[in-house]
Amino acid sequence: MKYLIFAYALITYALFGVVFVWIAAFLHNVGDLRGPASRPAVDAALINLALILLFGVVHSVMARPAFKRVWTRIIPPAAERATYVLQSSLLLGLIIWQWQPIPAVIWQVEGPAVWIFFAASALGAVIILVATFLLGHFEFVGLSQAWHNLRGTPTPPATFRTPMLYRIVRHPLQFGLLIIMVATPVMTLGHLIFVLAMALYIAIGLRFEERALLREFGAAYAAYQRDVPMLIPNPFRRSRGSVRGAP
């Protein structure tokens, strides 16, 4: 069973990597990935919002401690995080696969200026990857838990740290996501709906996550909240944060 859990975690990690690249290609419509419009705009918007709602509800429910306590009575605790990553990857893949294009153009940048958008998008991707590695990339994707289970050693408990990016913004991963979503030289109405719906989900999801972190880490996290912006960095604000919970 231990080897199966570790193999399962490896497979989910590989799928996560594929979907990460796929979503980046989707957002930039590489090779006309989204295709032409096939439905009336209102119908397309409703389908797209339903897809994002499905992702948001499942993603949020599975992240709640109460759900995890019940869920880990059904599946091995060492596979819980990998399963969370799996459902995220599958539902993001479903969004890309079933997305209904609404190609009305909001803005379109051409010429050398497009490289500014591509550079910003690349920066967002780097911020996301760096943010996961700063707090334990392999724990974030569920490999660390499966590895400790394979070796028969306990998974280290969550600790408070604020390395590098976490001294600038409390949630750099989500900040990077926002950059990737917005940094496109061609913004269509369909893309804008994706951005606004996902941004709303991120804002709501972070409120729940922050409540959980406050319950877990108490006054230390409350001090961190006062000192460091939640989502958008403030370059004029001095950060004194020193703690942060592991993902």
PDB file of C-alpha atoms in Angstrom:
ATOM      1  CA  MET A   1       0.000   0.000   0.000  1.00  0.00           C
ATOM      2  CA  LYS A   2       2.821   2.416   0.800  1.00  0.00           C
ATOM      3  CA  TYR A   3       4.320   1.982  -2.655  1.00  0.00           C
ATOM      4  CA  LEU A   4       0.908   2.410  -4.272  1.00  0.00           C
ATOM      5  CA  ILE A   5       0.352   5.673  -2.398  1.00  0.00           C
ATOM      6  CA  PHE A   6       3.744   6.966  -3.468  1.00  0.00           C
ATOM      7  CA  ALA A   7       3.120   5.951  -7.109  1.00  0.00           C
ATOM      8  CA  TYR A   8      -0.292   7.634  -6.884  1.00  0.00           C
ATOM      9  CA  ALA A   9       1.323  10.834  -5.607  1.00  0.00           C
ATOM     10  CA  LEU A  10       3.861  10.761  -8.455  1.00  0.00           C
ATOM     11  CA  ILE A  11       1.103  10.349 -11.045  1.00  0.00           C
ATOM     12  CA  THR A  12      -0.957  13.203  -9.606  1.00  0.00           C
ATOM     13  CA  TYR A  13       2.161  15.401  -9.548  1.00  0.00           C
ATOM     14  CA  ALA A  14       2.842  14.660 -13.223  1.00  0.00           C
ATOM     15  CA  LEU A  15      -0.769  15.493 -14.089  1.00  0.00           C
ATOM     16  CA  PHE A  16      -0.485  18.718 -12.098  1.00  0.00           C
ATOM     17  CA  GLY A  17       2.526  19.732 -14.207  1.00  0.00           C
ATOM     18  CA  VAL A  18       0.698  18.978 -17.456  1.00  0.00           C
ATOM     19  CA  VAL A  19      -2.362  20.988 -16.415  1.00  0.00           C
ATOM     20  CA  PHE A  20      -0.181  23.893 -15.259  1.00  0.00           C
ATOM     21  CA  VAL A  21       1.310  24.152 -18.757  1.00  0.00           C
ATOM     22  CA  TRP A  22      -2.101  23.556 -20.357  1.00  0.00           C
ATOM     23  CA  ILE A  23      -3.768  26.379 -18.409  1.00  0.00           C
ATOM     24  CA  ALA A  24      -0.971  28.771 -19.383  1.00  0.00           C
ATOM     25  CA  ALA A  25      -1.458  27.834 -23.050  1.00  0.00           C
ATOM     26  CA  PHE A  26      -5.230  28.218 -22.612  1.00  0.00           C
ATOM     27  CA  LEU A  27      -4.925  31.696 -21.133  1.00  0.00           C
ATOM     28  CA  HIS A  28      -2.765  32.813 -24.061  1.00  0.00           C
ATOM     29  CA  ASN A  29      -4.953  30.910 -26.537  1.00  0.00           C
ATOM     30  CA  VAL A  30      -1.902  29.191 -27.982  1.00  0.00           C
ATOM     31  CA  GLY A  31      -2.739  27.661 -31.349  1.00  0.00           C
ATOM     32  CA  ASP A  32      -6.315  29.002 -31.061  1.00  0.00           C
ATOM     33  CA  LEU A  33      -6.788  26.556 -28.187  1.00  0.00           C
ATOM     34  CA  ARG A  34     -10.140  28.054 -27.206  1.00  0.00           C
ATOM     35  CA  GLY A  35     -11.435  27.949 -30.776  1.00  0.00           C
ATOM     36  CA  PRO A  36     -14.268  29.980 -32.311  1.00  0.00           C
ATOM     37  CA  ALA A  37     -17.582  30.742 -30.620  1.00  0.00           C
ATOM     38  CA  SER A  38     -20.054  27.856 -30.837  1.00  0.00           C
ATOM     39  CA  ARG A  39     -22.906  29.164 -28.642  1.00  0.00           C
ATOM     40  CA  PRO A  40     -24.704  32.455 -27.972  1.00  0.00           C
ATOM     41  CA  ALA A  41     -22.716  34.640 -25.595  1.00  0.00           C
ATOM     42  CA  VAL A  42     -25.205  34.364 -22.721  1.00  0.00           C
ATOM     43  CA  ASP A  43     -25.316  30.556 -22.922  1.00  0.00           C
ATOM     44  CA  ALA A  44     -21.528  30.401 -23.139  1.00  0.00           C
ATOM     45  CA  ALA A  45     -21.123  32.687 -20.127  1.00  0.00           C
ATOM     46  CA  LEU A  46     -23.513  30.591 -18.019  1.00  0.00           C
ATOM     47  CA  ILE A  47     -21.694  27.364 -18.887  1.00  0.00           C
ATOM     48  CA  ASN A  48     -18.318  28.937 -18.106  1.00  0.00           C
ATOM     49  CA  LEU A  49     -19.505  30.309 -14.780  1.00  0.00           C
ATOM     50  CA  ALA A  50     -20.938  26.900 -13.875  1.00  0.00           C
ATOM     51  CA  LEU A  51     -17.585  25.261 -14.608  1.00  0.00           C
ATOM     52  CA  ILE A  52     -15.743  27.735 -12.388  1.00  0.00           C
ATOM     53  CA  LEU A  53     -18.383  27.392  -9.665  1.00  0.00           C
ATOM     54  CA  LEU A  54     -17.933  23.613  -9.697  1.00  0.00           C
ATOM     55  CA  PHE A  55     -14.173  24.026  -9.380  1.00  0.00           C
ATOM     56  CA  GLY A  56     -14.518  26.586  -6.606  1.00  0.00           C
ATOM     57  CA  VAL A  57     -16.995  24.607  -4.504  1.00  0.00           C
ATOM     58  CA  VAL A  58     -15.105  21.304  -4.688  1.00  0.00           C
ATOM     59  CA  HIS A  59     -11.724  22.994  -4.215  1.00  0.00           C
ATOM     60  CA  SER A  60     -12.913  24.928  -1.167  1.00  0.00           C
ATOM     61  CA  VAL A  61     -14.821  22.098   0.501  1.00  0.00           C
ATOM     62  CA  MET A  62     -11.906  19.679   0.191  1.00  0.00           C
ATOM     63  CA  ALA A  63      -9.574  22.266   1.750  1.00  0.00           C
ATOM     64  CA  ARG A  64     -11.629  22.613   4.931  1.00  0.00           C
ATOM     65  CA  PRO A  65     -10.248  20.872   8.038  1.00  0.00           C
ATOM     66  CA  ALA A  66     -13.656  19.378   8.887  1.00  0.00           C
ATOM     67  CA  PHE A  67     -13.867  17.710   5.489  1.00  0.00           C
ATOM     68  CA  LYS A  68     -10.287  16.444   5.790  1.00  0.00           C
ATOM     69  CA  ARG A  69     -11.051  14.802   9.132  1.00  0.00           C
ATOM     70  CA  VAL A  70     -13.906  12.832   7.556  1.00  0.00           C
ATOM     71  CA  TRP A  71     -12.124  12.243   4.240  1.00  0.00           C
ATOM     72  CA  THR A  72      -9.037  10.725   5.868  1.00  0.00           C
ATOM     73  CA  ARG A  73     -11.234   8.059   7.459  1.00  0.00           C
ATOM     74  CA  ILE A  74     -11.998   6.908   3.903  1.00  0.00           C
ATOM     75  CA  ILE A  75      -8.618   7.348   2.209  1.00  0.00           C
ATOM     76  CA  PRO A  76      -5.123   7.034   3.733  1.00  0.00           C
ATOM     77  CA  PRO A  77      -4.020  10.357   5.272  1.00  0.00           C
ATOM     78  CA  ALA A  78      -0.778  10.127   3.272  1.00  0.00           C
ATOM     79  CA  ALA A  79      -2.824  10.296   0.056  1.00  0.00           C
ATOM     80  CA  GLU A  80      -5.067  13.199   1.116  1.00  0.00           C
ATOM     81  CA  ARG A  81      -2.968  16.026  -0.306  1.00  0.00           C
ATOM     82  CA  ALA A  82      -2.246  14.152  -3.544  1.00  0.00           C
ATOM     83  CA  THR A  83      -5.990  13.583  -3.943  1.00  0.00           C
ATOM     84  CA  TYR A  84      -6.606  17.291  -3.410  1.00  0.00           C
ATOM     85  CA  VAL A  85      -4.065  18.071  -6.133  1.00  0.00           C
ATOM     86  CA  LEU A  86      -5.700  15.470  -8.382  1.00  0.00           C
ATOM     87  CA  GLN A  87      -9.184  16.969  -8.113  1.00  0.00           C
ATOM     88  CA  SER A  88      -7.780  20.453  -8.728  1.00  0.00           C
ATOM     89  CA  SER A  89      -5.988  19.267 -11.864  1.00  0.00           C
ATOM     90  CA  LEU A  90      -8.997  17.354 -13.168  1.00  0.00           C
ATOM     91  CA  LEU A  91     -11.430  20.215 -12.624  1.00  0.00           C
ATOM     92  CA  LEU A  92      -9.082  22.757 -14.172  1.00  0.00           C
ATOM     93  CA  GLY A  93      -8.710  20.392 -17.100  1.00  0.00           C
ATOM     94  CA  LEU A  94     -12.513  20.190 -17.330  1.00  0.00           C
ATOM     95  CA  ILE A  95     -12.712  23.993 -17.452  1.00  0.00           C
ATOM     96  CA  ILE A  96     -10.223  24.139 -20.310  1.00  0.00           C
ATOM     97  CA  TRP A  97     -11.839  21.244 -22.178  1.00  0.00           C
ATOM     98  CA  GLN A  98     -15.415  22.512 -21.910  1.00  0.00           C
ATOM     99  CA  TRP A  99     -14.762  26.263 -21.998  1.00  0.00           C
ATOM    100  CA  GLN A 100     -17.134  28.118 -24.309  1.00  0.00           C
ATOM    101  CA  PRO A 101     -15.311  30.933 -26.153  1.00  0.00           C
ATOM    102  CA  ILE A 102     -16.774  34.442 -26.260  1.00  0.00           C
ATOM    103  CA  PRO A 103     -14.335  36.059 -28.710  1.00  0.00           C
ATOM    104  CA  ALA A 104     -15.502  39.699 -28.473  1.00  0.00           C
ATOM    105  CA  VAL A 105     -12.275  41.659 -27.972  1.00  0.00           C
ATOM    106  CA  ILE A 106     -11.893  43.905 -24.920  1.00  0.00           C
ATOM    107  CA  TRP A 107      -8.333  44.915 -25.742  1.00  0.00           C
ATOM    108  CA  GLN A 108      -5.694  43.815 -28.216  1.00  0.00           C
ATOM    109  CA  VAL A 109      -2.039  44.788 -28.178  1.00  0.00           C
ATOM    110  CA  GLU A 110       0.162  44.220 -31.195  1.00  0.00           C
ATOM    111  CA  GLY A 111       3.790  44.728 -32.121  1.00  0.00           C
ATOM    112  CA  PRO A 112       6.739  44.694 -29.718  1.00  0.00           C
ATOM    113  CA  ALA A 113       4.485  45.656 -26.798  1.00  0.00           C
ATOM    114  CA  VAL A 114       3.123  42.087 -26.684  1.00  0.00           C
ATOM    115  CA  TRP A 115       6.422  40.990 -25.129  1.00  0.00           C
ATOM    116  CA  ILE A 116       5.633  43.094 -22.078  1.00  0.00           C
ATOM    117  CA  PHE A 117       2.557  40.944 -21.495  1.00  0.00           C
ATOM    118  CA  PHE A 118       4.449  37.723 -22.129  1.00  0.00           C
ATOM    119  CA  ALA A 119       7.176  38.825 -19.710  1.00  0.00           C
ATOM    120  CA  ALA A 120       4.577  39.662 -17.062  1.00  0.00           C
ATOM    121  CA  SER A 121       2.919  36.268 -17.553  1.00  0.00           C
ATOM    122  CA  ALA A 122       6.289  34.526 -17.213  1.00  0.00           C
ATOM    123  CA  LEU A 123       6.929  36.526 -14.034  1.00  0.00           C
ATOM    124  CA  GLY A 124       3.595  35.335 -12.645  1.00  0.00           C
ATOM    125  CA  ALA A 125       4.550  31.711 -13.369  1.00  0.00           C
ATOM    126  CA  VAL A 126       7.901  32.186 -11.639  1.00  0.00           C
ATOM    127  CA  ILE A 127       6.207  33.735  -8.601  1.00  0.00           C
ATOM    128  CA  ILE A 128       3.863  30.745  -8.358  1.00  0.00           C
ATOM    129  CA  LEU A 129       6.672  28.187  -8.562  1.00  0.00           C
ATOM    130  CA  VAL A 130       8.955  30.083  -6.179  1.00  0.00           C
ATOM    131  CA  ALA A 131       6.108  30.498  -3.688  1.00  0.00           C
ATOM    132  CA  THR A 132       5.503  26.739  -3.587  1.00  0.00           C
ATOM    133  CA  PHE A 133       9.201  25.932  -3.172  1.00  0.00           C
ATOM    134  CA  LEU A 134       9.660  28.510  -0.418  1.00  0.00           C
ATOM    135  CA  LEU A 135       7.187  26.689   1.825  1.00  0.00           C
ATOM    136  CA  GLY A 136       7.787  23.155   0.591  1.00  0.00           C
ATOM    137  CA  HIS A 137       6.903  22.392  -3.006  1.00  0.00           C
ATOM    138  CA  PHE A 138       6.729  18.626  -2.499  1.00  0.00           C
ATOM    139  CA  GLU A 139       4.509  19.017   0.537  1.00  0.00           C
ATOM    140  CA  PHE A 140       2.272  21.350  -1.475  1.00  0.00           C
ATOM    141  CA  VAL A 141       1.734  18.693  -4.171  1.00  0.00           C
ATOM    142  CA  GLY A 142       1.448  15.729  -1.775  1.00  0.00           C
ATOM    143  CA  LEU A 143       4.737  14.004  -2.568  1.00  0.00           C
ATOM    144  CA  SER A 144       6.317  14.739   0.788  1.00  0.00           C
ATOM    145  CA  GLN A 145       3.450  13.123   2.691  1.00  0.00           C
ATOM    146  CA  ALA A 146       3.612  10.014   0.483  1.00  0.00           C
ATOM    147  CA  TRP A 147       7.400   9.856   0.848  1.00  0.00           C
ATOM    148  CA  HIS A 148       7.274  10.023   4.642  1.00  0.00           C
ATOM    149  CA  ASN A 149       4.579   7.347   4.593  1.00  0.00           C
ATOM    150  CA  LEU A 150       6.804   5.164   2.397  1.00  0.00           C
ATOM    151  CA  ARG A 151       9.709   5.534   4.804  1.00  0.00           C
ATOM    152  CA  GLY A 152       7.538   5.084   7.877  1.00  0.00           C
ATOM    153  CA  THR A 153       8.434   8.505   9.296  1.00  0.00           C
ATOM    154  CA  PRO A 154       5.952  11.144  10.493  1.00  0.00           C
ATOM    155  CA  THR A 155       5.247  14.155   8.320  1.00  0.00           C
ATOM    156  CA  PRO A 156       6.736  17.251  10.014  1.00  0.00           C
ATOM    157  CA  PRO A 157       4.071  19.538  11.505  1.00  0.00           C
ATOM    158  CA  ALA A 158       3.247  22.888   9.929  1.00  0.00           C
ATOM    159  CA  THR A 159       5.483  25.717  11.091  1.00  0.00           C
ATOM    160  CA  PHE A 160       5.385  29.475  10.752  1.00  0.00           C
ATOM    161  CA  ARG A 161       7.764  30.965   8.223  1.00  0.00           C
ATOM    162  CA  THR A 162       7.790  34.035   5.989  1.00  0.00           C
ATOM    163  CA  PRO A 163      10.639  33.470   3.543  1.00  0.00           C
ATOM    164  CA  MET A 164      11.269  35.982   0.791  1.00  0.00           C
ATOM    165  CA  LEU A 165       7.977  36.573  -1.088  1.00  0.00           C
ATOM    166  CA  TYR A 166       5.930  35.925   2.047  1.00  0.00           C
ATOM    167  CA  ARG A 167       7.378  39.052   3.615  1.00  0.00           C
ATOM    168  CA  ILE A 168       5.891  41.077   0.759  1.00  0.00           C
ATOM    169  CA  VAL A 169       2.448  39.487   0.409  1.00  0.00           C
ATOM    170  CA  ARG A 170       0.700  36.790   2.433  1.00  0.00           C
ATOM    171  CA  HIS A 171      -0.452  34.819  -0.601  1.00  0.00           C
ATOM    172  CA  PRO A 172       2.125  35.184  -3.391  1.00  0.00           C
ATOM    173  CA  LEU A 173       0.889  32.069  -5.189  1.00  0.00           C
ATOM    174  CA  GLN A 174      -2.538  33.605  -5.765  1.00  0.00           C
ATOM    175  CA  PHE A 175      -0.896  36.914  -6.658  1.00  0.00           C
ATOM    176  CA  GLY A 176       1.070  35.109  -9.349  1.00  0.00           C
ATOM    177  CA  LEU A 177      -2.134  33.527 -10.634  1.00  0.00           C
ATOM    178  CA  LEU A 178      -3.746  36.937 -10.979  1.00  0.00           C
ATOM    179  CA  ILE A 179      -0.768  38.173 -12.995  1.00  0.00           C
ATOM    180  CA  ILE A 180      -0.911  35.199 -15.365  1.00  0.00           C
ATOM    181  CA  MET A 181      -4.648  35.593 -15.876  1.00  0.00           C
ATOM    182  CA  VAL A 182      -4.518  39.318 -16.650  1.00  0.00           C
ATOM    183  CA  ALA A 183      -1.223  39.512 -18.555  1.00  0.00           C
ATOM    184  CA  THR A 184      -2.515  38.754 -22.025  1.00  0.00           C
ATOM    185  CA  PRO A 185      -2.078  40.930 -25.131  1.00  0.00           C
ATOM    186  CA  VAL A 186      -5.557  39.894 -26.319  1.00  0.00           C
ATOM    187  CA  MET A 187      -8.314  40.119 -23.729  1.00  0.00           C
ATOM    188  CA  THR A 188     -11.615  38.688 -24.961  1.00  0.00           C
ATOM    189  CA  LEU A 189     -14.945  38.827 -23.172  1.00  0.00           C
ATOM    190  CA  GLY A 190     -14.671  35.114 -22.426  1.00  0.00           C
ATOM    191  CA  HIS A 191     -11.199  35.570 -20.971  1.00  0.00           C
ATOM    192  CA  LEU A 192     -12.424  38.503 -18.877  1.00  0.00           C
ATOM    193  CA  ILE A 193     -15.221  36.370 -17.452  1.00  0.00           C
ATOM    194  CA  PHE A 194     -12.607  33.756 -16.518  1.00  0.00           C
ATOM    195  CA  VAL A 195     -10.455  36.394 -14.817  1.00  0.00           C
ATOM    196  CA  LEU A 196     -13.296  37.998 -12.869  1.00  0.00           C
ATOM    197  CA  ALA A 197     -14.847  34.702 -11.768  1.00  0.00           C
ATOM    198  CA  MET A 198     -11.523  33.208 -10.680  1.00  0.00           C
ATOM    199  CA  ALA A 199     -10.518  36.447  -8.926  1.00  0.00           C
ATOM    200  CA  LEU A 200     -13.800  36.367  -6.999  1.00  0.00           C
ATOM    201  CA  TYR A 201     -13.196  32.743  -6.058  1.00  0.00           C
ATOM    202  CA  ILE A 202      -9.640  33.548  -4.934  1.00  0.00           C
ATOM    203  CA  ALA A 203     -10.892  36.420  -2.762  1.00  0.00           C
ATOM    204  CA  ILE A 204     -13.569  34.252  -1.133  1.00  0.00           C
ATOM    205  CA  GLY A 205     -11.280  31.244  -0.772  1.00  0.00           C
ATOM    206  CA  LEU A 206      -8.569  33.281   0.907  1.00  0.00           C
ATOM    207  CA  ARG A 207     -11.023  34.549   3.503  1.00  0.00           C
ATOM    208  CA  PHE A 208     -11.759  30.964   4.544  1.00  0.00           C
ATOM    209  CA  GLU A 209      -8.078  30.042   4.440  1.00  0.00           C
ATOM    210  CA  GLU A 210      -7.166  33.003   6.619  1.00  0.00           C
ATOM    211  CA  ARG A 211      -9.769  32.012   9.205  1.00  0.00           C
ATOM    212  CA  ALA A 212      -8.277  28.521   9.317  1.00  0.00           C
ATOM    213  CA  LEU A 213      -4.769  29.918   9.729  1.00  0.00           C
ATOM    214  CA  LEU A 214      -5.955  32.184  12.527  1.00  0.00           C
ATOM    215  CA  ARG A 215      -7.481  29.215  14.337  1.00  0.00           C
ATOM    216  CA  GLU A 216      -4.302  27.197  13.889  1.00  0.00           C
ATOM    217  CA  PHE A 217      -1.677  29.831  14.638  1.00  0.00           C
ATOM    218  CA  GLY A 218      -3.571  32.413  16.685  1.00  0.00           C
ATOM    219  CA  ALA A 219      -2.006  35.721  17.632  1.00  0.00           C
ATOM    220  CA  ALA A 220       1.114  35.117  15.557  1.00  0.00           C
ATOM    221  CA  TYR A 221      -0.890  34.967  12.355  1.00  0.00           C
ATOM    222  CA  ALA A 222      -3.025  37.927  13.423  1.00  0.00           C
ATOM    223  CA  ALA A 223       0.182  39.967  13.754  1.00  0.00           C
ATOM    224  CA  TYR A 224       1.271  38.751  10.323  1.00  0.00           C
ATOM    225  CA  GLN A 225      -2.076  39.874   8.884  1.00  0.00           C
ATOM    226  CA  ARG A 226      -1.589  43.353  10.308  1.00  0.00           C
ATOM    227  CA  ASP A 227       1.919  43.625   8.928  1.00  0.00           C
ATOM    228  CA  VAL A 228       1.752  42.099   5.432  1.00  0.00           C
ATOM    229  CA  PRO A 229      -0.850  42.706   2.675  1.00  0.00           C
ATOM    230  CA  MET A 230      -3.024  39.719   1.827  1.00  0.00           C
ATOM    231  CA  LEU A 231      -2.920  39.640  -1.965  1.00  0.00           C
ATOM    232  CA  ILE A 232      -1.553  42.789  -3.592  1.00  0.00           C
ATOM    233  CA  PRO A 233       1.980  43.834  -2.507  1.00  0.00           C
ATOM    234  CA  ASN A 234       2.429  47.340  -1.183  1.00  0.00           C
ATOM    235  CA  PRO A 235       6.005  48.460  -2.004  1.00  0.00           C
ATOM    236  CA  PHE A 236       5.715  51.402   0.384  1.00  0.00           C
ATOM    237  CA  ARG A 237       4.778  49.312   3.394  1.00  0.00           C
ATOM    238  CA  ARG A 238       7.522  47.990   5.631  1.00  0.00           C
ATOM    239  CA  SER A 239       7.117  44.323   6.519  1.00  0.00           C
ATOM    240  CA  ARG A 240       8.074  42.970   9.943  1.00  0.00           C
ATOM    241  CA  GLY A 241       6.442  39.562   9.442  1.00  0.00           C
ATOM    242  CA  SER A 242       8.415  36.582  10.660  1.00  0.00           C
ATOM    243  CA  VAL A 243       6.036  33.642  10.614  1.00  0.00           C
ATOM    244  CA  ARG A 244       3.946  31.775   8.120  1.00  0.00           C
ATOM    245  CA  GLY A 245       2.081  28.477   8.117  1.00  0.00           C
ATOM    246  CA  ALA A 246       3.198  25.723   5.793  1.00  0.00           C
ATOM    247  CA  PRO A 247       0.756  24.900   2.951  1.00  0.00           C
TER     248      PRO A 247
END
